[in-house]
Short mmCIF file of C-alpha atoms in Angstrom, two decimals:
data_model
loop_
_atom_site.label_atom_id
_atom_site.label_comp_id
_atom_site.label_asym_id
_atom_site.label_seq_id
_atom_site.Cartn_x
_atom_site.Cartn_y
_atom_site.Cartn_z
CA UNK N 1 15.28 10.00 -12.14
CA UNK N 2 15.49 8.97 -8.48
CA UNK N 3 13.67 12.14 -7.47
CA UNK N 4 10.78 11.25 -9.80
CA UNK N 5 10.55 7.71 -8.43
CA UNK N 6 10.54 9.02 -4.85
CA UNK N 7 7.85 11.54 -5.72
CA UNK N 8 5.67 8.94 -7.47
CA UNK N 9 5.90 6.53 -4.54
CA UNK N 10 5.09 9.37 -2.14
CA UNK N 11 1.95 10.18 -4.14
CA UNK N 12 0.88 6.54 -3.90
CA UNK N 13 1.57 6.40 -0.15
CA UNK N 14 -0.38 9.63 0.40
CA UNK N 15 -3.32 8.13 -1.50
CA UNK N 16 -3.23 5.03 0.69
CA UNK N 17 -3.12 7.15 3.86
CA UNK N 18 -6.19 9.09 2.68
CA UNK N 19 -7.95 5.74 2.24
CA UNK N 20 -7.07 4.91 5.89
CA UNK N 21 -4.59 2.17 5.00
CA UNK N 22 -2.30 1.66 7.99
CA UNK N 23 1.28 2.31 6.86
CA UNK N 24 3.73 1.60 9.65
CA UNK N 25 7.43 2.35 9.11
CA UNK N 26 7.06 2.52 5.31
CA UNK N 27 8.68 5.49 3.60
CA UNK N 28 8.98 6.33 -0.07
CA UNK N 29 12.74 5.69 -0.08
CA UNK N 30 12.22 2.18 1.35
CA UNK N 31 10.11 1.23 -1.65
CA UNK N 32 12.29 3.11 -4.16
CA UNK N 33 15.44 1.46 -2.82
CA UNK N 34 13.81 -1.95 -3.26
CA UNK N 35 13.60 -3.09 0.36
CA UNK N 36 11.91 -6.47 -0.21
CA UNK N 37 10.59 -6.89 3.33
CA UNK N 38 8.85 -3.51 3.42
CA UNK N 39 7.65 -3.76 -0.18
CA UNK N 40 6.02 -7.14 0.45
CA UNK N 41 4.59 -5.81 3.70
CA UNK N 42 3.05 -2.89 1.83
CA UNK N 43 1.55 -5.18 -0.81
CA UNK N 44 0.10 -7.47 1.87
CA UNK N 45 -1.36 -4.47 3.74
CA UNK N 46 -3.02 -3.24 0.54
CA UNK N 47 -4.46 -6.69 -0.17
CA UNK N 48 -5.90 -7.03 3.33
CA UNK N 49 -7.33 -3.51 3.33
CA UNK N 50 -9.10 -3.69 -0.02
CA UNK N 51 -10.12 -7.36 0.09
CA UNK N 52 -13.91 -7.57 0.18
CA UNK N 53 -15.25 -9.48 3.14
CA UNK N 54 -17.50 -12.48 2.55
CA UNK N 55 -20.43 -10.61 4.14
CA UNK N 56 -20.28 -8.06 1.30
CA UNK N 57 -20.71 -10.73 -1.40
CA UNK N 58 -24.31 -10.49 -2.71
CA UNK N 59 -24.08 -13.96 -4.35
CA UNK N 60 -23.63 -15.76 -1.02
CA UNK N 61 -26.64 -16.93 0.98
#
């Protein structure tokens, strides 16, 4: 089961790298092992990367 979790996380990290998300010092085993600092850092990085900027909002004047 651990192998499958590692592989799934690696697929997700590869996807993020292809989308030019900066992943610094984050490996699949860090996330699989439940490292809270790196997991929260990854989540925050994803939020910041995919958050639309206010200039992209067509409803704003």
